[in-house]
mmCIF file of C-alpha atoms in Angstrom:
data_model
loop_
_atom_site.group_PDB
_atom_site.id
_atom_site.type_symbol
_atom_site.label_atom_id
_atom_site.label_comp_id
_atom_site.label_asym_id
_atom_site.label_seq_id
_atom_site.Cartn_x
_atom_site.Cartn_y
_atom_site.Cartn_z
ATOM 1 C CA UNK F 1 27.188 17.012 6.397
ATOM 2 C CA UNK F 2 24.087 14.845 6.071
ATOM 3 C CA UNK F 3 22.072 16.819 8.477
ATOM 4 C CA UNK F 4 23.090 20.165 7.068
ATOM 5 C CA UNK F 5 20.734 20.184 4.174
ATOM 6 C CA UNK F 6 17.796 18.840 6.481
ATOM 7 C CA UNK F 7 16.262 22.063 6.737
ATOM 8 C CA UNK F 8 16.150 22.984 3.068
ATOM 9 C CA UNK F 9 14.741 19.533 2.173
ATOM 10 C CA UNK F 10 12.107 19.759 5.086
ATOM 11 C CA UNK F 11 10.824 23.133 3.852
ATOM 12 C CA UNK F 12 10.738 21.858 0.231
ATOM 13 C CA UNK F 13 8.982 18.665 1.435
ATOM 14 C CA UNK F 14 6.414 20.527 3.448
ATOM 15 C CA UNK F 15 5.653 22.923 0.372
ATOM 16 C CA UNK F 16 5.377 19.880 -1.860
ATOM 17 C CA UNK F 17 3.029 18.130 0.613
ATOM 18 C CA UNK F 18 0.620 20.915 0.458
ATOM 19 C CA UNK F 19 0.393 21.280 -3.364
ATOM 20 C CA UNK F 20 0.096 17.400 -4.011
ATOM 21 C CA UNK F 21 -2.539 17.172 -1.102
ATOM 22 C CA UNK F 22 -4.690 19.816 -2.835
ATOM 23 C CA UNK F 23 -4.417 17.981 -6.170
ATOM 24 C CA UNK F 24 -5.178 14.625 -4.586
ATOM 25 C CA UNK F 25 -8.500 16.158 -2.931
ATOM 26 C CA UNK F 26 -9.558 17.876 -6.292
ATOM 27 C CA UNK F 27 -8.812 14.747 -8.369
ATOM 28 C CA UNK F 28 -10.756 12.416 -5.899
ATOM 29 C CA UNK F 29 -13.810 14.635 -5.709
ATOM 30 C CA UNK F 30 -13.768 14.887 -9.561
ATOM 31 C CA UNK F 31 -13.917 11.195 -9.908
ATOM 32 C CA UNK F 32 -16.627 10.891 -7.448
ATOM 33 C CA UNK F 33 -18.895 13.349 -9.040
ATOM 34 C CA UNK F 34 -18.646 11.498 -12.376
ATOM 35 C CA UNK F 35 -21.980 9.782 -13.313
ATOM 36 C CA UNK F 36 -20.495 6.520 -14.091
ATOM 37 C CA UNK F 37 -22.575 4.180 -12.029
ATOM 38 C CA UNK F 38 -24.721 2.870 -14.877
ATOM 39 C CA UNK F 39 -21.935 2.552 -17.462
ATOM 40 C CA UNK F 40 -19.436 0.699 -15.182
ATOM 41 C CA UNK F 41 -22.217 -1.346 -13.512
ATOM 42 C CA UNK F 42 -23.029 -3.170 -16.810
ATOM 43 C CA UNK F 43 -19.373 -4.196 -17.241
ATOM 44 C CA UNK F 44 -18.534 -5.121 -13.653
ATOM 45 C CA UNK F 45 -21.691 -7.193 -13.452
ATOM 46 C CA UNK F 46 -20.900 -9.360 -16.235
ATOM 47 C CA UNK F 47 -19.749 -12.887 -15.405
ATOM 48 C CA UNK F 48 -16.595 -14.314 -16.972
ATOM 49 C CA UNK F 49 -16.279 -18.314 -16.415
ATOM 50 C CA UNK F 50 -18.139 -18.024 -13.288
ATOM 51 C CA UNK F 51 -16.172 -15.095 -12.049
ATOM 52 C CA UNK F 52 -17.098 -11.269 -11.309
ATOM 53 C CA UNK F 53 -15.666 -8.184 -9.866
ATOM 54 C CA UNK F 54 -16.495 -7.529 -6.305
ATOM 55 C CA UNK F 55 -14.592 -4.461 -5.322
ATOM 56 C CA UNK F 56 -12.557 -1.923 -7.206
ATOM 57 C CA UNK F 57 -10.526 0.925 -5.628
ATOM 58 C CA UNK F 58 -8.958 3.959 -7.718
ATOM 59 C CA UNK F 59 -7.317 6.794 -6.166
ATOM 60 C CA UNK F 60 -4.276 9.115 -5.726
ATOM 61 C CA UNK F 61 -1.847 8.287 -2.793
ATOM 62 C CA UNK F 62 0.585 10.603 -1.299
ATOM 63 C CA UNK F 63 3.509 8.473 0.140
ATOM 64 C CA UNK F 64 7.137 8.095 0.546
ATOM 65 C CA UNK F 65 9.336 8.132 -2.546
ATOM 66 C CA UNK F 66 10.522 4.588 -1.577
ATOM 67 C CA UNK F 67 10.838 2.536 1.614
ATOM 68 C CA UNK F 68 12.520 4.540 4.353
ATOM 69 C CA UNK F 69 12.445 7.940 2.402
ATOM 70 C CA UNK F 70 11.373 11.231 3.956
ATOM 71 C CA UNK F 71 10.521 12.688 0.587
ATOM 72 C CA UNK F 72 6.976 12.239 -0.601
ATOM 73 C CA UNK F 73 5.388 11.998 -3.980
ATOM 74 C CA UNK F 74 1.786 11.665 -5.517
ATOM 75 C CA UNK F 75 1.048 8.471 -7.502
ATOM 76 C CA UNK F 76 -1.896 6.317 -8.616
ATOM 77 C CA UNK F 77 -3.109 3.605 -6.318
ATOM 78 C CA UNK F 78 -5.720 0.872 -6.518
ATOM 79 C CA UNK F 79 -6.939 -2.710 -5.391
ATOM 80 C CA UNK F 80 -9.158 -5.060 -6.896
ATOM 81 C CA UNK F 81 -11.117 -8.144 -5.609
ATOM 82 C CA UNK F 82 -12.541 -10.894 -7.793
ATOM 83 C CA UNK F 83 -14.834 -13.441 -6.579
ATOM 84 C CA UNK F 84 -17.082 -16.446 -7.692
ATOM 85 C CA UNK F 85 -20.324 -15.168 -9.018
ATOM 86 C CA UNK F 86 -23.015 -15.146 -6.374
ATOM 87 C CA UNK F 87 -20.834 -14.721 -3.362
ATOM 88 C CA UNK F 88 -22.018 -11.529 -1.595
ATOM 89 C CA UNK F 89 -19.202 -8.904 -1.114
ATOM 90 C CA UNK F 90 -18.414 -8.118 2.545
ATOM 91 C CA UNK F 91 -15.419 -5.737 3.270
ATOM 92 C CA UNK F 92 -12.126 -4.971 1.392
ATOM 93 C CA UNK F 93 -9.480 -3.008 3.175
ATOM 94 C CA UNK F 94 -7.756 -0.413 1.100
ATOM 95 C CA UNK F 95 -4.503 -1.949 1.206
ATOM 96 C CA UNK F 96 -5.679 -5.609 0.241
ATOM 97 C CA UNK F 97 -3.965 -5.484 -3.226
ATOM 98 C CA UNK F 98 -5.366 -7.899 -5.955
ATOM 99 C CA UNK F 99 -7.278 -10.677 -4.516
ATOM 100 C CA UNK F 100 -8.857 -13.599 -6.466
ATOM 101 C CA UNK F 101 -11.069 -15.582 -4.064
ATOM 102 C CA UNK F 102 -11.311 -19.165 -4.810
ATOM 103 C CA UNK F 103 -12.586 -20.950 -1.602
ATOM 104 C CA UNK F 104 -14.804 -19.790 1.261
ATOM 105 C CA UNK F 105 -17.555 -20.436 3.918
ATOM 106 C CA UNK F 106 -19.788 -18.369 6.181
ATOM 107 C CA UNK F 107 -16.753 -16.802 8.227
ATOM 108 C CA UNK F 108 -13.712 -17.201 5.928
ATOM 109 C CA UNK F 109 -12.419 -16.807 2.519
ATOM 110 C CA UNK F 110 -8.970 -17.891 0.754
ATOM 111 C CA UNK F 111 -7.371 -17.441 -2.602
ATOM 112 C CA UNK F 112 -4.666 -15.884 -4.683
ATOM 113 C CA UNK F 113 -3.200 -12.587 -3.925
ATOM 114 C CA UNK F 114 -0.852 -10.193 -5.844
ATOM 115 C CA UNK F 115 0.759 -6.907 -5.480
ATOM 116 C CA UNK F 116 3.066 -4.471 -7.328
ATOM 117 C CA UNK F 117 6.078 -2.960 -5.509
ATOM 118 C CA UNK F 118 7.560 0.083 -6.975
ATOM 119 C CA UNK F 119 11.357 0.220 -7.814
ATOM 120 C CA UNK F 120 13.838 2.788 -6.741
ATOM 121 C CA UNK F 121 15.546 5.284 -8.872
ATOM 122 C CA UNK F 122 19.376 6.536 -8.407
ATOM 123 C CA UNK F 123 18.331 10.041 -7.826
ATOM 124 C CA UNK F 124 17.849 12.601 -4.728
ATOM 125 C CA UNK F 125 19.088 11.267 -1.497
ATOM 126 C CA UNK F 126 20.037 8.060 -3.374
ATOM 127 C CA UNK F 127 22.163 9.535 -6.183
ATOM 128 C CA UNK F 128 24.922 7.137 -6.919
ATOM 129 C CA UNK F 129 23.056 4.035 -5.719
ATOM 130 C CA UNK F 130 22.258 1.257 -7.955
ATOM 131 C CA UNK F 131 18.673 1.117 -9.192
ATOM 132 C CA UNK F 132 16.181 -1.451 -8.049
ATOM 133 C CA UNK F 133 13.542 -2.716 -10.475
ATOM 134 C CA UNK F 134 9.916 -2.895 -9.610
ATOM 135 C CA UNK F 135 8.651 -6.398 -8.215
ATOM 136 C CA UNK F 136 5.431 -8.319 -9.026
ATOM 137 C CA UNK F 137 4.581 -10.155 -5.851
ATOM 138 C CA UNK F 138 2.236 -13.248 -6.257
ATOM 139 C CA UNK F 139 0.915 -15.658 -3.369
ATOM 140 C CA UNK F 140 -2.114 -16.433 -1.339
ATOM 141 C CA UNK F 141 -4.273 -14.900 1.212
ATOM 142 C CA UNK F 142 -6.738 -16.017 4.050
ATOM 143 C CA UNK F 143 -9.464 -13.977 5.543
ATOM 144 C CA UNK F 144 -11.394 -14.765 8.750
ATOM 145 C CA UNK F 145 -14.563 -13.070 10.378
ATOM 146 C CA UNK F 146 -14.584 -14.200 14.163
ATOM 147 C CA UNK F 147 -17.263 -11.315 14.165
ATOM 148 C CA UNK F 148 -19.147 -9.453 11.641
ATOM 149 C CA UNK F 149 -17.265 -6.186 12.687
ATOM 150 C CA UNK F 150 -13.900 -7.939 12.773
ATOM 151 C CA UNK F 151 -11.681 -9.241 9.962
ATOM 152 C CA UNK F 152 -8.477 -11.088 10.234
ATOM 153 C CA UNK F 153 -6.143 -11.342 7.004
ATOM 154 C CA UNK F 154 -2.971 -13.110 6.286
ATOM 155 C CA UNK F 155 -0.799 -12.982 3.004
ATOM 156 C CA UNK F 156 2.315 -14.821 1.823
ATOM 157 C CA UNK F 157 3.790 -13.714 -1.374
ATOM 158 C CA UNK F 158 6.805 -14.367 -3.487
ATOM 159 C CA UNK F 159 8.602 -11.417 -5.457
ATOM 160 C CA UNK F 160 9.487 -11.777 -9.244
ATOM 161 C CA UNK F 161 12.095 -9.268 -10.374
ATOM 162 C CA UNK F 162 13.140 -6.687 -8.085
ATOM 163 C CA UNK F 163 13.745 -8.074 -4.609
ATOM 164 C CA UNK F 164 12.819 -11.837 -5.380
ATOM 165 C CA UNK F 165 12.054 -12.485 -1.863
ATOM 166 C CA UNK F 166 9.183 -14.011 0.236
ATOM 167 C CA UNK F 167 7.140 -11.329 2.156
ATOM 168 C CA UNK F 168 4.168 -11.864 4.562
ATOM 169 C CA UNK F 169 1.410 -9.385 5.853
ATOM 170 C CA UNK F 170 -0.704 -9.697 8.854
ATOM 171 C CA UNK F 171 -3.834 -7.449 9.569
ATOM 172 C CA UNK F 172 -6.647 -7.051 11.481
ATOM 173 C CA UNK F 173 -9.659 -4.568 10.707
ATOM 174 C CA UNK F 174 -12.297 -3.279 13.202
ATOM 175 C CA UNK F 175 -15.436 -2.208 11.025
ATOM 176 C CA UNK F 176 -18.168 0.336 12.097
ATOM 177 C CA UNK F 177 -21.118 0.730 9.661
ATOM 178 C CA UNK F 178 -23.846 3.137 10.099
ATOM 179 C CA UNK F 179 -25.214 3.859 6.406
ATOM 180 C CA UNK F 180 -24.165 5.713 4.550
ATOM 181 C CA UNK F 181 -20.563 5.436 6.203
ATOM 182 C CA UNK F 182 -18.230 2.661 6.690
ATOM 183 C CA UNK F 183 -15.085 3.291 8.956
ATOM 184 C CA UNK F 184 -12.404 0.675 9.558
ATOM 185 C CA UNK F 185 -9.186 0.891 11.624
ATOM 186 C CA UNK F 186 -6.732 -1.850 12.195
ATOM 187 C CA UNK F 187 -3.096 -2.889 12.882
ATOM 188 C CA UNK F 188 -0.438 -4.211 10.325
ATOM 189 C CA UNK F 189 2.501 -6.222 10.575
ATOM 190 C CA UNK F 190 4.905 -7.207 7.716
ATOM 191 C CA UNK F 191 7.841 -9.240 7.341
ATOM 192 C CA UNK F 192 10.463 -9.731 4.490
ATOM 193 C CA UNK F 193 13.153 -12.384 4.369
ATOM 194 C CA UNK F 194 16.871 -11.465 4.261
ATOM 195 C CA UNK F 195 16.977 -11.249 0.703
ATOM 196 C CA UNK F 196 14.145 -8.493 0.945
ATOM 197 C CA UNK F 197 16.082 -6.346 3.464
ATOM 198 C CA UNK F 198 19.460 -6.526 1.598
ATOM 199 C CA UNK F 199 17.892 -5.479 -1.564
ATOM 200 C CA UNK F 200 16.393 -2.261 -0.068
ATOM 201 C CA UNK F 201 18.436 -1.325 2.957
ATOM 202 C CA UNK F 202 22.069 -2.374 2.417
ATOM 203 C CA UNK F 203 24.859 -0.120 1.261
ATOM 204 C CA UNK F 204 27.638 -1.707 -0.412
ATOM 205 C CA UNK F 205 31.047 -0.125 -0.879
ATOM 206 C CA UNK F 206 30.260 1.161 -4.269
ATOM 207 C CA UNK F 207 27.224 2.811 -3.257
ATOM 208 C CA UNK F 208 28.901 4.500 -0.329
ATOM 209 C CA UNK F 209 31.697 5.637 -2.474
ATOM 210 C CA UNK F 210 29.412 6.976 -5.144
ATOM 211 C CA UNK F 211 27.100 8.940 -2.810
ATOM 212 C CA UNK F 212 27.693 12.614 -2.265
ATOM 213 C CA UNK F 213 26.483 12.296 1.340
ATOM 214 C CA UNK F 214 29.257 10.732 2.695
ATOM 215 C CA UNK F 215 27.513 7.487 4.074
ATOM 216 C CA UNK F 216 29.189 4.381 5.075
ATOM 217 C CA UNK F 217 28.746 0.752 3.999
ATOM 218 C CA UNK F 218 26.008 -1.197 5.657
ATOM 219 C CA UNK F 219 25.188 -4.888 5.814
ATOM 220 C CA UNK F 220 21.717 -5.658 7.651
ATOM 221 C CA UNK F 221 21.257 -9.025 9.146
ATOM 222 C CA UNK F 222 18.182 -10.988 9.310
ATOM 223 C CA UNK F 223 14.696 -10.068 8.346
ATOM 224 C CA UNK F 224 12.907 -6.859 7.711
ATOM 225 C CA UNK F 225 9.755 -6.014 9.752
ATOM 226 C CA UNK F 226 7.491 -3.087 9.644
ATOM 227 C CA UNK F 227 4.441 -2.573 12.067
ATOM 228 C CA UNK F 228 1.515 0.173 11.472
ATOM 229 C CA UNK F 229 -2.032 1.210 11.285
ATOM 230 C CA UNK F 230 -4.329 1.787 8.687
ATOM 231 C CA UNK F 231 -7.772 4.078 9.083
ATOM 232 C CA UNK F 232 -10.342 4.201 6.121
ATOM 233 C CA UNK F 233 -13.529 6.007 5.975
ATOM 234 C CA UNK F 234 -16.014 5.698 3.164
ATOM 235 C CA UNK F 235 -19.211 7.485 2.301
ATOM 236 C CA UNK F 236 -21.791 5.759 -0.226
ATOM 237 C CA UNK F 237 -22.932 8.064 -2.795
ATOM 238 C CA UNK F 238 -24.925 5.718 -5.087
ATOM 239 C CA UNK F 239 -25.848 2.055 -4.863
ATOM 240 C CA UNK F 240 -22.502 1.034 -6.112
ATOM 241 C CA UNK F 241 -19.966 3.996 -5.625
ATOM 242 C CA UNK F 242 -18.437 5.276 -2.561
ATOM 243 C CA UNK F 243 -16.036 8.138 -1.871
ATOM 244 C CA UNK F 244 -13.042 6.831 0.231
ATOM 245 C CA UNK F 245 -10.148 8.515 2.411
ATOM 246 C CA UNK F 246 -7.343 6.366 3.736
ATOM 247 C CA UNK F 247 -4.649 7.179 6.249
ATOM 248 C CA UNK F 248 -1.623 4.822 6.700
ATOM 249 C CA UNK F 249 1.201 4.906 9.400
ATOM 250 C CA UNK F 250 4.233 2.413 8.987
ATOM 251 C CA UNK F 251 7.189 2.178 11.258
ATOM 252 C CA UNK F 252 10.457 0.452 10.030
ATOM 253 C CA UNK F 253 12.105 -1.636 12.528
ATOM 254 C CA UNK F 254 15.350 -3.365 13.574
ATOM 255 C CA UNK F 255 18.051 -3.577 10.890
ATOM 256 C CA UNK F 256 15.855 -1.809 8.291
ATOM 257 C CA UNK F 257 15.589 1.341 10.583
ATOM 258 C CA UNK F 258 19.204 1.215 11.405
ATOM 259 C CA UNK F 259 20.365 1.475 7.569
ATOM 260 C CA UNK F 260 21.996 4.764 6.599
ATOM 261 C CA UNK F 261 19.461 4.947 3.688
ATOM 262 C CA UNK F 262 16.839 5.421 6.660
ATOM 263 C CA UNK F 263 18.686 6.722 9.625
ATOM 264 C CA UNK F 264 20.882 9.263 7.757
ATOM 265 C CA UNK F 265 19.028 9.908 4.368
ATOM 266 C CA UNK F 266 15.515 9.350 5.461
ATOM 267 C CA UNK F 267 13.147 8.395 8.236
ATOM 268 C CA UNK F 268 11.801 5.263 9.788
ATOM 269 C CA UNK F 269 8.362 6.806 10.097
ATOM 270 C CA UNK F 270 6.265 6.158 6.831
ATOM 271 C CA UNK F 271 2.997 8.107 6.508
ATOM 272 C CA UNK F 272 0.512 7.922 3.455
ATOM 273 C CA UNK F 273 -2.795 9.541 2.501
ATOM 274 C CA UNK F 274 -5.115 8.353 -0.135
ATOM 275 C CA UNK F 275 -8.399 9.807 -1.606
ATOM 276 C CA UNK F 276 -10.361 7.960 -4.054
ATOM 277 C CA UNK F 277 -13.477 6.008 -5.153
ATOM 278 C CA UNK F 278 -14.670 2.581 -4.631
ATOM 279 C CA UNK F 279 -16.937 0.382 -6.671
ATOM 280 C CA UNK F 280 -18.843 -2.301 -4.868
ATOM 281 C CA UNK F 281 -20.838 -5.109 -6.761
ATOM 282 C CA UNK F 282 -24.309 -6.251 -5.433
ATOM 283 C CA UNK F 283 -25.024 -3.369 -2.892
#
């Protein structure tokens, strides 16, 4: 019964991908063509209590509707890095989220980090499921540069609202610079404690009874793990502005991948594509 509608959903998903991808490309190039360098530079160069904007990314992201979904949607995305005035910006990965640098040396930096994790509605494949609110995740990060072409990063954050759990992200970025291009590629590994996996991947008896797809209750055990890869390419178009394209792949592992939400209604393979612009201070 679950798989009988897969063909129809696949056709709808593919046509939606084409329309949304075209919209994302048009929007990203419209943003990059805007002559805003002088206007935004005056604002971003301003110092507030010794702090200033180092990196700002704004774009459109085509990604799964929710973790484990095989339906995709277009939504805004962005990241921001704030550091002490006078510290030269180096590299910011497209999935860094919000970073506030507090400490640092020649080959390392550390500070506060934050992210917004979207909630989940009770429609589509999850009709009848309880809604999940969005989550503000706040914590800390550490960056380490063993080489000028290699950055290692770790984050630990706690969720407020939504899942209310601890999560960690580990990553490495291999960076190639050849003006006006910057290309990076690197692996990712994410972990979420048991409260996290229960929030997003469990199916309680009430959910199963309300679902029109005949799924069975499911109680995951342990933590949630995902592994993946991020690829980014930027082309600088002015002193401060770059046009960027990002591709990302994540694979849900273990009990998260075995959940009926993923195995029967979605997919453990999670792809995303982002087009946008990046502002970098001090280049």
